[in-house]
Short mmCIF file of C-alpha atoms in Angstrom, two decimals:
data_model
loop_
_atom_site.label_atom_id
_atom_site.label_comp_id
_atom_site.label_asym_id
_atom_site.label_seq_id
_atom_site.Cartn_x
_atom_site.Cartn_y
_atom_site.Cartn_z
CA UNK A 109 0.00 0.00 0.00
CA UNK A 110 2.58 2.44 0.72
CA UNK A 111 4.85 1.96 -2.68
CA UNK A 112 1.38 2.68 -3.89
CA UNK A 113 0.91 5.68 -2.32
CA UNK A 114 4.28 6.97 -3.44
CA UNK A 115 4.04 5.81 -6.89
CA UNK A 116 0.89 8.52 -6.84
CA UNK A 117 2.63 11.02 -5.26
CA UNK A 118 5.54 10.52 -7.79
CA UNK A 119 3.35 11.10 -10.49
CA UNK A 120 1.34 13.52 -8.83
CA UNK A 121 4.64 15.78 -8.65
CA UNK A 122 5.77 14.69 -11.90
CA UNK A 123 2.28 16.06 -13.61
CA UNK A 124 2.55 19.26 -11.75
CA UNK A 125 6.18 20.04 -12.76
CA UNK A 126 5.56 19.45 -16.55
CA UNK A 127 2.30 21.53 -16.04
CA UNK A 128 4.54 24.22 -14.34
CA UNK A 129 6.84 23.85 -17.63
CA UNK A 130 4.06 24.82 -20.09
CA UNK A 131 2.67 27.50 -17.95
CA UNK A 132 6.16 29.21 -18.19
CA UNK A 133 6.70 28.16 -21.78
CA UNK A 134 3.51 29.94 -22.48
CA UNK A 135 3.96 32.89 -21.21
CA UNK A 136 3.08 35.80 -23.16
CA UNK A 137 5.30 38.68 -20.65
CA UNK A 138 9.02 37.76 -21.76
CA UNK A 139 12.46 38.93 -20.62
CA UNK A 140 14.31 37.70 -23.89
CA UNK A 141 15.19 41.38 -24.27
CA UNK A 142 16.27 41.78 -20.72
CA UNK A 143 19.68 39.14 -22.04
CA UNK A 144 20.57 40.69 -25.21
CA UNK A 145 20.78 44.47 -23.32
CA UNK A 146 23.00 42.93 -20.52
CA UNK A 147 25.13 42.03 -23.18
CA UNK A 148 25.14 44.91 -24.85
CA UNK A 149 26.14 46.49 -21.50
CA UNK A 150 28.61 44.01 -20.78
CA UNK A 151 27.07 42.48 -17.52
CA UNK A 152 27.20 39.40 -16.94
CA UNK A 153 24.72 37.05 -14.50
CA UNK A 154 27.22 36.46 -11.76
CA UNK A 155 27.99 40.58 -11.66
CA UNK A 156 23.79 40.69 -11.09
CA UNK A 157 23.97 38.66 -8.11
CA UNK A 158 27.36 39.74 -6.98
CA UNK A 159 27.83 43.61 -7.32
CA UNK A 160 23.99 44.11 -7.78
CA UNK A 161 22.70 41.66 -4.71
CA UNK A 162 19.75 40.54 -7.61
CA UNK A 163 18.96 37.53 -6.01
CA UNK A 164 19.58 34.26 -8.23
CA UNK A 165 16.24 33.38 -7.80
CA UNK A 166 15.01 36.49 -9.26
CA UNK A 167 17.15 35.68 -12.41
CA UNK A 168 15.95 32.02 -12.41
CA UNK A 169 12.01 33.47 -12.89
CA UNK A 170 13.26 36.00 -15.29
CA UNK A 171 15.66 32.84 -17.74
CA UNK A 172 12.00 31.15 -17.57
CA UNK A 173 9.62 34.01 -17.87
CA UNK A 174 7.70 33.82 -14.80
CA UNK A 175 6.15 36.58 -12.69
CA UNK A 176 8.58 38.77 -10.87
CA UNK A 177 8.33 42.32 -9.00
CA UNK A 178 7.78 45.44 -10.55
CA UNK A 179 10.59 46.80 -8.15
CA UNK A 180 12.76 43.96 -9.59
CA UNK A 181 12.02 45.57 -13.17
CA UNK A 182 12.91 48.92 -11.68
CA UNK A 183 16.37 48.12 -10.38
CA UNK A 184 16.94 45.81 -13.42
CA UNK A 185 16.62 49.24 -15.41
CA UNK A 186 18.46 51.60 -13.26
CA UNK A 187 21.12 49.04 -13.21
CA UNK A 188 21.07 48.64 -17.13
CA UNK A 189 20.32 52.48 -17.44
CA UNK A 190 17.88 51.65 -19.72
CA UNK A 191 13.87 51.58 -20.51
CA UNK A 192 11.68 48.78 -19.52
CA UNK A 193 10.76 47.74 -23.48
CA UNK A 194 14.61 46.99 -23.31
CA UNK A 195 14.30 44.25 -20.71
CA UNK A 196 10.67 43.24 -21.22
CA UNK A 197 8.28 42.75 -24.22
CA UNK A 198 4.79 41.52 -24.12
CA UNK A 199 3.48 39.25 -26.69
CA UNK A 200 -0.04 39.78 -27.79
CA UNK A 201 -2.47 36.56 -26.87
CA UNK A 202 -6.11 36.64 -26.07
CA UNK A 203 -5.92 36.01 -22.48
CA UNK A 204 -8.80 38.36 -21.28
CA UNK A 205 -10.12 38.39 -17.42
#
């Protein structure tokens, strides 16, 4: 009964990691932008997290398009001395509340 149980769990987990995966995949807000202009700035990730204290996790959501702070975008552009369309563009979908 209890390998079972765990076998559910396992794919329980398993289902809501992939599900995760598309969700972020999908994403229609995305930071692709946000790479290219820290190369054309010459920044690099490590100097984010080590001269900028951007935590890595904040850079993980950002690699995979996920939801981050709006105070996160702000220092991301005063860091970058740059606009926010340079970091971030939004991709037209027909998500409607």
């Amino acid at each position: 009964m209890k390998t079972i149980f765990l076998q559910y769990t396992l794919l329980i987990l398993t289902w809501q990691a992939m599900s995760q995966h598309i969700l972020w995949r999908n994403r229609m807000i995305k930071f692709d932008r946000l790479w290219i202009t820290l190369k054309e700035k010459g920044i690099t990730q490590y100097e984010l997290y080590t001269k900028y204290n951007i935590n890595r996790a904040q850079v993980h959501r950002l690699k995979h398009n996920m939801n981050v702070q709006t105070n996160t975008l702000d220092r991301l552009c005063n860091i970058l001395n740059c606009n926010i369309e340079d970091i971030i563009e939004h991709v037209p979908d027909d998500n409607f509340f």
